[in-house]
Coordinates of C-alpha atoms in Angstrom, one line a residue:
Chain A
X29 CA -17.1 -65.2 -105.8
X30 CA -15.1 -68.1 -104.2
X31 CA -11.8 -67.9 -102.3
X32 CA -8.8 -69.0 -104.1
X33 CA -7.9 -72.8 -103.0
X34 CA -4.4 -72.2 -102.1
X35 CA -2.1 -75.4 -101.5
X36 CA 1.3 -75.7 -99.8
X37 CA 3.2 -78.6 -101.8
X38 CA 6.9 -78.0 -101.3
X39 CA 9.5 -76.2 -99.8
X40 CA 11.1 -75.5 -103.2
X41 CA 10.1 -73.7 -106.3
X42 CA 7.1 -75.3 -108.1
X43 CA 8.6 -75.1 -111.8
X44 CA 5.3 -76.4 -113.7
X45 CA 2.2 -77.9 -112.8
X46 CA 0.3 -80.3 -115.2
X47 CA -3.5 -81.6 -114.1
X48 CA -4.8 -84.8 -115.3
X49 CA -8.5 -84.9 -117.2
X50 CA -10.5 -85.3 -113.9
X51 CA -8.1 -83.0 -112.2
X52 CA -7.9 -85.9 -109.4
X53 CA -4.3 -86.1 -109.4
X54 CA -0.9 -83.2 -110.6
X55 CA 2.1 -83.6 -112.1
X56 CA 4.7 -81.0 -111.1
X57 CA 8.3 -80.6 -111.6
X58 CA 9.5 -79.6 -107.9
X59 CA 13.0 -77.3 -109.8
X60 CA 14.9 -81.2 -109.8
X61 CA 15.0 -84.1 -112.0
X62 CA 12.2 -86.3 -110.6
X63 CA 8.4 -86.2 -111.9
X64 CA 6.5 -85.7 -109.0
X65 CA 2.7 -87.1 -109.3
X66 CA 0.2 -85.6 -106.4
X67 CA -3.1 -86.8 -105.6
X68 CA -5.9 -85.1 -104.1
X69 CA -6.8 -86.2 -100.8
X70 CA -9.6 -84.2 -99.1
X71 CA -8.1 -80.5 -99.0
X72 CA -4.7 -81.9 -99.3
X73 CA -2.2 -83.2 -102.7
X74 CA -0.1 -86.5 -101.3
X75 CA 2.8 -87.6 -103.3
X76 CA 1.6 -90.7 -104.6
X77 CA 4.6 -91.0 -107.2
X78 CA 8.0 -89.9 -108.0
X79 CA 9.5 -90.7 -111.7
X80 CA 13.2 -90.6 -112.1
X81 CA 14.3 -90.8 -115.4
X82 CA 15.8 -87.6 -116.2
X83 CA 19.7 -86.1 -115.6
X84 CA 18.3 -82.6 -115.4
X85 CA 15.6 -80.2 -113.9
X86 CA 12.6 -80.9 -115.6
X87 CA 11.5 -77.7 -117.3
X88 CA 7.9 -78.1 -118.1
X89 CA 5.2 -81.1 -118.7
X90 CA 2.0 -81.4 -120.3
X91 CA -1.0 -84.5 -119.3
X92 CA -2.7 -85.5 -122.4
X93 CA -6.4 -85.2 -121.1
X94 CA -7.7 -87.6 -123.6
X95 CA -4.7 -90.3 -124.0
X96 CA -3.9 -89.6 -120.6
X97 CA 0.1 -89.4 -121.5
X98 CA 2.6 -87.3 -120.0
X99 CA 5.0 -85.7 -121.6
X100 CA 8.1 -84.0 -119.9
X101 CA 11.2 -81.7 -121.5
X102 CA 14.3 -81.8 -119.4
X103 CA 17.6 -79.9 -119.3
X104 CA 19.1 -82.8 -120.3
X105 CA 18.6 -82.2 -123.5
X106 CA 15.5 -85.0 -123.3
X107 CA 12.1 -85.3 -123.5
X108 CA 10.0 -88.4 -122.1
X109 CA 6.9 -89.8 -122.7
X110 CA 5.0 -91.4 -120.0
X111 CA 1.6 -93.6 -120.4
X112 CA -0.1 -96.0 -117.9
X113 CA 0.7 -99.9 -118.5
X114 CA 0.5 -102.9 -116.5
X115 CA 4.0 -104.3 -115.0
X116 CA 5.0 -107.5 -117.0
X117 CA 6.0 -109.0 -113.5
X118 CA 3.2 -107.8 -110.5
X119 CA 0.2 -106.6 -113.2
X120 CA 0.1 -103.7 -111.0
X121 CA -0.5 -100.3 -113.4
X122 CA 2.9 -98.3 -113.5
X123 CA 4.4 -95.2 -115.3
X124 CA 6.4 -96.4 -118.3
X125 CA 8.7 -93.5 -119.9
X126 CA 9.3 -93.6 -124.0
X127 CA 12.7 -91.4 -125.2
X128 CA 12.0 -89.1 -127.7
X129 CA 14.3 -88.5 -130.1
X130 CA 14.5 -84.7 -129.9
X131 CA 18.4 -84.2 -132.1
X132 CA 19.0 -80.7 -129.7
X133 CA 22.5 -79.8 -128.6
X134 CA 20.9 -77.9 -125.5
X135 CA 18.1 -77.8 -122.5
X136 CA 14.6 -78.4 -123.7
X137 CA 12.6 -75.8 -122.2
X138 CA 8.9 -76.2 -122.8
X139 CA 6.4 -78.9 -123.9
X140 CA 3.1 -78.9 -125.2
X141 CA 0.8 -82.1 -126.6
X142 CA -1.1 -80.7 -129.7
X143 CA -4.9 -79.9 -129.1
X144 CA -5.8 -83.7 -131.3
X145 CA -2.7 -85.1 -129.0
X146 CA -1.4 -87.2 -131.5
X147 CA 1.9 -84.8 -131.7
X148 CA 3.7 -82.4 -129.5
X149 CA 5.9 -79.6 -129.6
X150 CA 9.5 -79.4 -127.5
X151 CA 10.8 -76.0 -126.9
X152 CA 14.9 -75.3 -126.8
X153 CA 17.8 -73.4 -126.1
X154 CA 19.2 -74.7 -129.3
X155 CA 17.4 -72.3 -131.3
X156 CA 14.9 -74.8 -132.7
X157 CA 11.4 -76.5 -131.9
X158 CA 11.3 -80.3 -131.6
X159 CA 7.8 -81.1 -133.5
X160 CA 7.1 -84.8 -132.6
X161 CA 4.8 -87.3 -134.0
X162 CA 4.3 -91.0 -133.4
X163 CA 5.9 -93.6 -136.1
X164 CA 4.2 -96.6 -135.6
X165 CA 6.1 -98.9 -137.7
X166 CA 8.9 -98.2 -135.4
X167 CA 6.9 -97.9 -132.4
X168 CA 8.9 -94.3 -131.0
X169 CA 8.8 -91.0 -131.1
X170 CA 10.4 -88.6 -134.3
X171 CA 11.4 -85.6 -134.2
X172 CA 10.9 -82.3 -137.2
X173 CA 12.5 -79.4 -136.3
X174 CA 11.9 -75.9 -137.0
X175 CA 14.8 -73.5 -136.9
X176 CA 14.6 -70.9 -139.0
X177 CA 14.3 -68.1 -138.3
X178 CA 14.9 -68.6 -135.0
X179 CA 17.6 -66.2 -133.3
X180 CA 18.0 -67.6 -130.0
X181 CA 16.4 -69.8 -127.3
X182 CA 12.5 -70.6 -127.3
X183 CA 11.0 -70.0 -124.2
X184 CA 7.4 -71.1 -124.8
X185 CA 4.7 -72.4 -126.8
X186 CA 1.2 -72.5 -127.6
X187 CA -0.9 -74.9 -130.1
X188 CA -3.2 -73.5 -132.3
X189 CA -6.8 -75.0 -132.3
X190 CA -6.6 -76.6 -135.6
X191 CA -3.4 -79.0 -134.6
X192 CA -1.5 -76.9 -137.3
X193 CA -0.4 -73.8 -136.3
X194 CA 1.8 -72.9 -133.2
X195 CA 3.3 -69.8 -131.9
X196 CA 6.3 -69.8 -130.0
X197 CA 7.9 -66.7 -127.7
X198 CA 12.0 -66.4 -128.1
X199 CA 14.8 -65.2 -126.4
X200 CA 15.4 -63.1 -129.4
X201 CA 12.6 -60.6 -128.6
X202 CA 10.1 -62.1 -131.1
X203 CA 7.0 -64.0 -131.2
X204 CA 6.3 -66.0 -134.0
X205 CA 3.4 -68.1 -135.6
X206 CA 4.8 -71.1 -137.4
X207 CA 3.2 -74.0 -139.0
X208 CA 4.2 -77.6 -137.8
X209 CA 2.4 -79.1 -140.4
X210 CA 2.9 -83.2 -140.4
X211 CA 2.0 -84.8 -143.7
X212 CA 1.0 -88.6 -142.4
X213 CA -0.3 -86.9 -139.2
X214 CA -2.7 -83.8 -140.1
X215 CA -5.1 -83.0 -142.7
X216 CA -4.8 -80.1 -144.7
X217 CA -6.5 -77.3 -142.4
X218 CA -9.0 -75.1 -143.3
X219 CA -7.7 -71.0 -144.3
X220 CA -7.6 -69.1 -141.3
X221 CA -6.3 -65.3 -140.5
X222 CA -2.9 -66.7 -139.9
X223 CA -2.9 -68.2 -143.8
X224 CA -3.8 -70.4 -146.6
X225 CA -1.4 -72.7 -147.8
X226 CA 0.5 -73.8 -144.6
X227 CA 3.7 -76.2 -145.5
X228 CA 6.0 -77.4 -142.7
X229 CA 8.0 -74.1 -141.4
X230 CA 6.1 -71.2 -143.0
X231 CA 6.3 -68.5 -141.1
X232 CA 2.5 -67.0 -140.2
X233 CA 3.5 -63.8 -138.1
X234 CA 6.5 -62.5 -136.5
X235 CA 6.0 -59.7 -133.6
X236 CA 8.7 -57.9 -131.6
X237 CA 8.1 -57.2 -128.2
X238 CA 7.9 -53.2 -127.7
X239 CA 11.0 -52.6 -125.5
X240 CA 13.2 -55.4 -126.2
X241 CA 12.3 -57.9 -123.5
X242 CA 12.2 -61.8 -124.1
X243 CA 8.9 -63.4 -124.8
X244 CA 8.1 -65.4 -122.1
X245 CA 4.5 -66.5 -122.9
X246 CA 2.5 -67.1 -126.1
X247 CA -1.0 -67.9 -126.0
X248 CA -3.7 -68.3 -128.9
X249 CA -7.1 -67.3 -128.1
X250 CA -9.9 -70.0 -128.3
X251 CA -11.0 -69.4 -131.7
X252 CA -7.2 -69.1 -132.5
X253 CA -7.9 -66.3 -134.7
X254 CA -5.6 -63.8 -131.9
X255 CA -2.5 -63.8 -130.3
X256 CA -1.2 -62.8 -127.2
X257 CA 2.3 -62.6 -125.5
X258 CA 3.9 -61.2 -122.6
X259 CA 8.2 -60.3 -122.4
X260 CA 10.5 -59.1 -120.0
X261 CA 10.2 -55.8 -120.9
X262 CA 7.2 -55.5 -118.8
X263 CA 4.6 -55.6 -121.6
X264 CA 2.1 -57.5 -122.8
X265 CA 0.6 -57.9 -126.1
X266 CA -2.4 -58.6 -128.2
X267 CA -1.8 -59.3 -131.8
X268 CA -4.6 -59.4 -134.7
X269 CA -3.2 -60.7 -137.3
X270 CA -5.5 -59.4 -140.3
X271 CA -4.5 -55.9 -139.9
X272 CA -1.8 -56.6 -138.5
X273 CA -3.5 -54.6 -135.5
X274 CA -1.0 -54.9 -132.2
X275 CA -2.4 -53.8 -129.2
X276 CA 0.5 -52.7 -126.5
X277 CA 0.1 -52.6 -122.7
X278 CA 3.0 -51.3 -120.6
X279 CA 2.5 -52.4 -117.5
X280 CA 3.7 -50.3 -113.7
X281 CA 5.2 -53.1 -112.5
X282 CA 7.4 -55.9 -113.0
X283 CA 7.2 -58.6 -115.7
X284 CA 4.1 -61.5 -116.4
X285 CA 6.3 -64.5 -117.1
X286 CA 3.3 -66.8 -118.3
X287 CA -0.4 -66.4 -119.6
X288 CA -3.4 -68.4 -120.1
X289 CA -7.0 -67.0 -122.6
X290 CA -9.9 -67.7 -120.5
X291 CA -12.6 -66.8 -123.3
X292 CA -12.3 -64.6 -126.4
X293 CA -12.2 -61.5 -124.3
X294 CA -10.2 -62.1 -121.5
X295 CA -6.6 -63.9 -120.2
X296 CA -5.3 -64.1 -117.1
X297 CA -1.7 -62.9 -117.0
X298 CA 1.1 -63.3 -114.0
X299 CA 4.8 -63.2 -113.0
X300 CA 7.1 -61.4 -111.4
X301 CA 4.5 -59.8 -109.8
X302 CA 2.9 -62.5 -107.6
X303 CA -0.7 -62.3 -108.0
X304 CA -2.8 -63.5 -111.3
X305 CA -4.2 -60.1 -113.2
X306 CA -7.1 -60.1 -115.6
X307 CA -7.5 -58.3 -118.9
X308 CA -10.1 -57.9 -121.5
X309 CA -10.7 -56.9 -124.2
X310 CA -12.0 -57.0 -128.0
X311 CA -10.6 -56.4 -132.0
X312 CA -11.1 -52.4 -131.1
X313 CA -8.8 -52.4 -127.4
X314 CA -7.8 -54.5 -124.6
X315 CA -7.0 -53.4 -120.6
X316 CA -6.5 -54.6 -117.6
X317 CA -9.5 -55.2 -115.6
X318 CA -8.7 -56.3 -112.3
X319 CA -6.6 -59.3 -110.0
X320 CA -8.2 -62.3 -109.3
X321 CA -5.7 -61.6 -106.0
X322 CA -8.0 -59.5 -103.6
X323 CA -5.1 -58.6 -101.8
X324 CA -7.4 -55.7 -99.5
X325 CA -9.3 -58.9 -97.9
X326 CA -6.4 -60.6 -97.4
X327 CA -4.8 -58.1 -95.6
X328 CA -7.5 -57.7 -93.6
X329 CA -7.8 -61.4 -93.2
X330 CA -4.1 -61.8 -91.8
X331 CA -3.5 -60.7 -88.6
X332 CA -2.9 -56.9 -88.6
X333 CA 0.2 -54.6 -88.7
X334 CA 1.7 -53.2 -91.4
X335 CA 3.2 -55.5 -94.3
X336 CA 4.9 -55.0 -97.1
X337 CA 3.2 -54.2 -100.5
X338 CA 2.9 -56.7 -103.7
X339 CA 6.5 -57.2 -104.8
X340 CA 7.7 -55.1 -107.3
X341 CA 6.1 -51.9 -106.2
X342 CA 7.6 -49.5 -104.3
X343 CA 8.5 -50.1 -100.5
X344 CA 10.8 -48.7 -98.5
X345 CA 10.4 -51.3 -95.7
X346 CA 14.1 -52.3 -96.6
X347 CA 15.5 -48.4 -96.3
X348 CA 13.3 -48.5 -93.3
X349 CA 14.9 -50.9 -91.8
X350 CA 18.1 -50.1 -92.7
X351 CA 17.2 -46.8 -91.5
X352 CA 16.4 -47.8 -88.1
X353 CA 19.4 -49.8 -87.6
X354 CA 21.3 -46.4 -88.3
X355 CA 19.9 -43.8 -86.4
X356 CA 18.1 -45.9 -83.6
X357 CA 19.9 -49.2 -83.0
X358 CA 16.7 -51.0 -83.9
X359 CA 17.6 -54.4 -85.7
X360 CA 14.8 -55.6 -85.4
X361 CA 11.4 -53.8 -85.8
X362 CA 8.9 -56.1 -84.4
X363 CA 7.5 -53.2 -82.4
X364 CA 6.4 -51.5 -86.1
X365 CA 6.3 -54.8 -88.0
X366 CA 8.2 -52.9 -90.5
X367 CA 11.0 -56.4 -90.4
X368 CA 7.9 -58.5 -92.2
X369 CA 8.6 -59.3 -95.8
X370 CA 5.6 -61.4 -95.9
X371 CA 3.4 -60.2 -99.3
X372 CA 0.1 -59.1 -99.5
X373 CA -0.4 -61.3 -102.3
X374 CA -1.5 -65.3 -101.9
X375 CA 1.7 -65.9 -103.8
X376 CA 4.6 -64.9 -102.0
X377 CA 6.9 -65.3 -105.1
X378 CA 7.0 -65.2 -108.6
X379 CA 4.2 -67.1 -110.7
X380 CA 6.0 -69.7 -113.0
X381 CA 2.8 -71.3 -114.7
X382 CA -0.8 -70.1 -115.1
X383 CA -2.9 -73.1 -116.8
X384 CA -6.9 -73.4 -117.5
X385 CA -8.1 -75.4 -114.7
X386 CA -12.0 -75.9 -115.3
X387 CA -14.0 -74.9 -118.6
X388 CA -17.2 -73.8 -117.5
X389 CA -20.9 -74.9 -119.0
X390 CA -20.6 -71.7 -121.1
X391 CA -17.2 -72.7 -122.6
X392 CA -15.3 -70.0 -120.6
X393 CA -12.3 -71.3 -118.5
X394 CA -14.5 -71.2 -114.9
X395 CA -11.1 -71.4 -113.2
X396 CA -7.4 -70.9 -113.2
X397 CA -4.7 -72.7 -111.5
X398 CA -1.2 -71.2 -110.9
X399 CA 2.2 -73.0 -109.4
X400 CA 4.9 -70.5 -108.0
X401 CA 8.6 -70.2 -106.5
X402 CA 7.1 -70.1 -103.3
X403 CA 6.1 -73.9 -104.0
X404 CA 2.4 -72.9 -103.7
X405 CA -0.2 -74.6 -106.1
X406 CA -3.3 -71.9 -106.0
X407 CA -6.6 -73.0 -108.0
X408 CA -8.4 -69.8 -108.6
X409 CA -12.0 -68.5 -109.5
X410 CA -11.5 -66.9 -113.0
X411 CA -14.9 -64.9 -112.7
X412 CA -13.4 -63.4 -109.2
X413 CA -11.9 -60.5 -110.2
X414 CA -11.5 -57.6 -108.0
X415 CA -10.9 -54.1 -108.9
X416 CA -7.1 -52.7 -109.4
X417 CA -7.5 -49.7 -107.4
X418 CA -6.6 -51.7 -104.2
X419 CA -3.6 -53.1 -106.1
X420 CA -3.0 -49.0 -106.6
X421 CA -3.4 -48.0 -102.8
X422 CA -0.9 -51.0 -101.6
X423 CA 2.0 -48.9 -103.7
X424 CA 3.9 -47.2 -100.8
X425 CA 6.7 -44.8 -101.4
Chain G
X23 CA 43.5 -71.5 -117.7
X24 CA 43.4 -69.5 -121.1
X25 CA 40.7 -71.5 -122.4
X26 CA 38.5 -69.0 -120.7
X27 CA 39.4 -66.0 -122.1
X28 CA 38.8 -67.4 -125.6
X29 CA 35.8 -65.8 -127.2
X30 CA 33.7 -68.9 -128.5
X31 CA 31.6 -66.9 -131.0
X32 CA 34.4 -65.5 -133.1
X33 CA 34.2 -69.9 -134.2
X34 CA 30.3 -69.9 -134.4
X35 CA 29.0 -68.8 -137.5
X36 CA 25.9 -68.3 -136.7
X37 CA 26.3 -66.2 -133.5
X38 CA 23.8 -64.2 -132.7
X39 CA 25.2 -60.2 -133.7
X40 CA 23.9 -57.0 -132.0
X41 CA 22.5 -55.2 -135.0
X42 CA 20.6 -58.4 -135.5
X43 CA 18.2 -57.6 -132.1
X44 CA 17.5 -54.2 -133.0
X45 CA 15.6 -52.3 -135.9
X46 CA 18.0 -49.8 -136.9
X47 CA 16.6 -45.9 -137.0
X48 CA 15.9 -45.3 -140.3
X49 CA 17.1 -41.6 -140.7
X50 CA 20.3 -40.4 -141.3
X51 CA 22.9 -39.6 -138.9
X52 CA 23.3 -36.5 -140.5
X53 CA 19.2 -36.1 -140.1
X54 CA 18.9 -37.6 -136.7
X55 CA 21.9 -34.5 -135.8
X56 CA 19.8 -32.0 -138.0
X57 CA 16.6 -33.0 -135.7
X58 CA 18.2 -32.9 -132.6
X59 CA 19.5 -29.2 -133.1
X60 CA 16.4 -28.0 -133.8
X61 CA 14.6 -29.6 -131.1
X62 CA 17.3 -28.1 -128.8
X63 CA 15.8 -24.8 -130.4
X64 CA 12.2 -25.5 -130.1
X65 CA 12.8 -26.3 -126.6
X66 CA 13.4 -23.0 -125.6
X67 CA 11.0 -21.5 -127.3
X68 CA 8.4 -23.7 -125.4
X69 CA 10.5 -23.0 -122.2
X70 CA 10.4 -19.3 -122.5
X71 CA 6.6 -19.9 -122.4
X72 CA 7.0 -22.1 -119.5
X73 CA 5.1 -24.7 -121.4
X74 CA 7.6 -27.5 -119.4
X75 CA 5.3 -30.6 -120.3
X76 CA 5.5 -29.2 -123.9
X77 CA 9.2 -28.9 -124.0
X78 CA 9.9 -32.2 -122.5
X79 CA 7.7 -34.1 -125.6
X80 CA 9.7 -32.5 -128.2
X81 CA 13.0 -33.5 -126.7
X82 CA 11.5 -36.8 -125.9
X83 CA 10.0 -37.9 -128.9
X84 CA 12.2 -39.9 -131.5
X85 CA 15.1 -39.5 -129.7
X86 CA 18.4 -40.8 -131.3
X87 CA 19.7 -44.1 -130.4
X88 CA 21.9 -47.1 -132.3
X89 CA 25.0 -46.3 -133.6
X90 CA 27.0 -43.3 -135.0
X91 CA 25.0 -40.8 -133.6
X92 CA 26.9 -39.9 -130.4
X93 CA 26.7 -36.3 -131.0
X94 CA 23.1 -36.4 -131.7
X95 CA 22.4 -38.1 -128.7
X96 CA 24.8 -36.3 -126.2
X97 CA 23.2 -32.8 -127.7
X98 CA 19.9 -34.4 -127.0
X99 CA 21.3 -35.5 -123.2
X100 CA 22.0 -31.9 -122.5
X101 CA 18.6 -30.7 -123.4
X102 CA 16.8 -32.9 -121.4
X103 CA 19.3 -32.1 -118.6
X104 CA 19.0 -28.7 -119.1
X105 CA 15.0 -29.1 -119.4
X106 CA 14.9 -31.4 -116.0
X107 CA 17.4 -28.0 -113.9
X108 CA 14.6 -25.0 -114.8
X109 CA 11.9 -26.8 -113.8
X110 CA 10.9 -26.4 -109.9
X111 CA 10.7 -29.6 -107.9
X112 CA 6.6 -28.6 -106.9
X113 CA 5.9 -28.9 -110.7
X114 CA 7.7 -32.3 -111.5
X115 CA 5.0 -34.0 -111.0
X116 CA 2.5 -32.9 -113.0
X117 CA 4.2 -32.5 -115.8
X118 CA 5.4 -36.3 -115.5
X119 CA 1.3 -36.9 -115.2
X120 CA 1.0 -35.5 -118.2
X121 CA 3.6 -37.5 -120.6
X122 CA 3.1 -40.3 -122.8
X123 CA 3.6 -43.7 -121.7
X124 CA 6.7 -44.1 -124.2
X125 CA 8.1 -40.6 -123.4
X126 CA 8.4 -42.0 -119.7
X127 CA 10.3 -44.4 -120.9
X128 CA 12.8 -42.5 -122.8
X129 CA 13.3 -40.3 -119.7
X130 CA 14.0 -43.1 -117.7
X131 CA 16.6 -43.6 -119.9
X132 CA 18.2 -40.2 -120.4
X133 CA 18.1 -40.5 -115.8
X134 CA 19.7 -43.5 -115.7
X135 CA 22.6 -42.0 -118.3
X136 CA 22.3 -38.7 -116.7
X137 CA 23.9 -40.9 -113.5
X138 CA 25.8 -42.8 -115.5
X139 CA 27.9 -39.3 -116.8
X140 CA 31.1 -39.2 -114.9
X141 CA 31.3 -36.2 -113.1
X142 CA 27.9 -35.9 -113.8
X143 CA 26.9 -37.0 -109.8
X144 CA 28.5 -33.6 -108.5
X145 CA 27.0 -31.2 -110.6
X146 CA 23.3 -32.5 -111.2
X147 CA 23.1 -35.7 -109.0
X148 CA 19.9 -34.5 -106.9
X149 CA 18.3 -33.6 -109.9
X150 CA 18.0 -36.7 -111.5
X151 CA 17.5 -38.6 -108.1
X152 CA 14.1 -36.4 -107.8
X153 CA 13.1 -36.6 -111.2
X154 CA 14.0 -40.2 -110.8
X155 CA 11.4 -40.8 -107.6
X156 CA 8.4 -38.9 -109.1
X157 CA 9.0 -40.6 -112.3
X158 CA 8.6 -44.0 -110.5
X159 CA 5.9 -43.2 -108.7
X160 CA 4.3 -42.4 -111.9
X161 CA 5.3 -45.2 -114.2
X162 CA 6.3 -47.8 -111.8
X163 CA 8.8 -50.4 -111.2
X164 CA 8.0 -51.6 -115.4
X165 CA 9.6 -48.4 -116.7
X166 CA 13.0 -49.4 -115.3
X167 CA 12.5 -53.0 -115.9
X168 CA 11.8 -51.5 -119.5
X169 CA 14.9 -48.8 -119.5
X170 CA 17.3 -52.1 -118.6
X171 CA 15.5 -54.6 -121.4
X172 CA 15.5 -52.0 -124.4
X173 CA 18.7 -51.9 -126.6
X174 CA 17.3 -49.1 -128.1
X175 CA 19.9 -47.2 -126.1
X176 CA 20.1 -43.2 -125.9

């Protein structure tokens, strides 16, 4: 059991974090329109590049670990390619950016390269999915949209093994399993639970969330043979397709906004709530097992006095406050330390990506990494988990 | 300007329509009203056995939401309340402890429109503000994240 690397990288909200295959260098979108590239240097991530070809925030971005491409989707209704060539004039190696042809009206919200990498998917608020695939005789980047029946803005992806299939979370309360099958680009793939005969735009699965929350996060297992997502209603969920068996978990506190599988039994969920939690699980139940967030050692690590629980759980360190102020003149309360808002949690603000970091010999996801609105990049030990009953004591009335 | 007030989906045609986001119930009005008058009965029967838990289920479960079921739904309101008054403050929560998951949910709900009542803050505020503490301490900050997502509305 390892301590969470945990890395300052900006003052402002990390939006999405994308490693390269060696995991030597980041690309992060830092909530403004400039690709930011980091490299690792000793325990610390310099800025070794900053991209500027978008209007808009970039929303998300995906490294190609085999191609080594990036791909990035913008509020500006754009999404970029971005590979490696040599500059015609000084030879030197630089970051050339391809337009994709994406035909939305509105932001693109999420990317994702295919697991093969020879297409990607671009997520939107125009109620569609951009499916893109290289034309070579034309040398750019088209675009096949799926739209039906989409409600309202897609908010997220996920790629099925087989290059085929991909599920996407909505706006609309639904999680859906579509195919994005590409004649010149894919073979036919083999059956699976999610279907046979898989044209462009066939509709595998469609799943509400339980209490009317936005999806926020799809993810297919491994095998691809289940599904998982997590809305706003403070929920997450674990589809089987074959029955179709759903399995429901209602969660205390406040929503998971992204998700990442870590084996066939297990994903790492996190949010609103600050700190990456662990659930497992098989065909006959799933449950939360634990935080890969020990926030007890932490506590005791930081310097003492009383803090704030996790965010999202009961406090009354802001009645307190308030309190004192009234009845004792106290604005300040160093004297309790009851005027620290600082979180137990590493994170001290919601969790906007969770990705696989390192795939152990064993073929389980050895670590995590996670990028949050406190502009922290946190690389975590997957196996680490640590019981919830601490994450139970640091709930205060 | 008046080019604000306009309302820009009356020109889209494929705005996005309320009924669209949620599965309507599939009884009757006239059944959900039917149901909710004789759960207000079977309530207190299990209140005159002081079975509270008991009483609080029945009243809970499929409870009427969507449209054209106002009366359904305000009868059902004043059972709850009236469930929520008779039972001591000591007991609250136990019997919370000992609800389903979605039944905490719905009685979030019914709190939160309890409060929302005009008038209703005089007569049976510091009722619902108790029930309202104990119930989060039992379900946590997700059952009222869960109460504001759901359109299922009671």
């Amino acid at each position: 059991m390892s301590a969470p690397e945990v890395y300052s990288i900006a003052q402002t909200p990390v939006t999405c974090h994308a490693f390269n295959a060696d995991r030597t260098q980041v690309a992060v979108s830092l909530n403004d329109r400039h690709l930011h590239i980091f490299e690792r240097q000793g325990h610390e991530w310099k800025n070794i590049e900053t991209l500027s070809e978008h209007d808009k925030v970039i929303t998300s971005i995906d490294w190609a670990p085999k191609t080594n491409q990036i791909v990035t989707a913008s509020q500006d209704r754009n999404a970029y390619v971005w590979a490696q060539t040599p500059d015609p004039h000084t030879g030197a190696t630089v970051w050339k950016p391809t337009l994709v042809l994406l035909r939305i009206n509105r932001a693109a919200t999420f990317v994702r390269w295919s697991p093969n990498e020879d297409k990607f998917a671009v997520a939107s608020g125009a109620r569609a999915i951009a499916i893109c695939s290289f034309d070579p005789e034309n040398n750019w980047w088209v675009a096949r949209q799926l739209k039906k029946p989409i409600r309202s803005t897609v908010l997220s992806i996920d790629w099925h093994p087989n290059n085929v299939l991909l599920a996407a979370g909505s706006a609309d309360m639904k999680a859906r399993v579509f195919s994005a099958y590409i004649k010149d680009v894919d073979k036919k793939p083999a059956p699976s639970v999610w279907g046979e005969k898989l044209p462009f735009n066939t509709i595998c699965g469609e799943y509400s969330s339980p209490a009317g929350g936005w999806v926020h996060a799809v993810g297919f297992s491994p095998s691809g043979d289940v599904l998982a997502f997590v809305s706003h209603d403070s929920s997450i969920s674990i589809v089987y397709p074959s029955g179709p068996t759903v399995y429901t978990i209602r969660l205390n506190s406040l929503p998971y906004v992204t998700l990442t599988w870590t084996a066939e039994d297990s994903l790492v969920a996190a949010g609103h709530d600050c700190q990456p939690i662990v659930y497992a699980g098989s065909e006959a139940g799933w449950q939360a097992i634990g935080t890969l967030d020990d926030t007890s050692a932490a506590g005791g690590a930081k310097a003492g006095g009383a803090r704030s629980g996790p965010v999202g759980r009961l406090n009354s360190a802001a009645f307190n406050t308030f309190r004192n102020a009234d009845t004792r003149g106290q604005t300040s309360s160093s004297s309790t330390g009851e005027g620290d808002t600082e979180l137990l949690t590493v994170h001290q603000n919601t969790i906007t990506s969770v990705r696989p970091y390192e795939v152990g010999a064993d073929g389980r996801v050895a670590r995590v990494s996670t990028s949050g609105a406190d502009g922290k990049l946190v690389v975590w030990d997957a196996g680490a988990v640590s019981a919830l009953t601490g994450k139970m004591s640091g709930m205060r009335i | 300007m008046s080019f604000r007030k306009i309302d820009i989906d009356a020109y889209d045609e494929d705005v996005i329509q309320e009924t669209e986001l949620v599965e309507p119930d599939p009884r009757d009005p006239t059944q959900v009203l039917a149901d909710a008058k004789q759960k207000q009965a079977d309530v207190r029967s299990a209140l005159a056995r002081n079975d509270v838990t008991g009483a609080l289920s029945i009243a809970l479960d499929q409870a009427p939401y969507g449209p054209n079921v106002d009366e359904a739904k305000n009868l059902t309101l004043q059972t709850v309340v009236s469930i929520l008054n008779s039972t001591r403050s000591a007991d609250i929560p136990a019997v919370l402890k000992d609800l389903s998951v979605e039944n905490q949910d719905t009685l979030m709900k019914y709190l939160y429109k309890g409060m929302a009542m005009p008038g209703w803050g005089d007569v049976s505020g510091s009722v619902l503000l108790i029930w309202h503490e104990k119930l989060t301490e039992v379900a946590g900050t997700g059952c009222i994240v869960r109460v504001m997502t759901d359109r299922r509305t009671v």
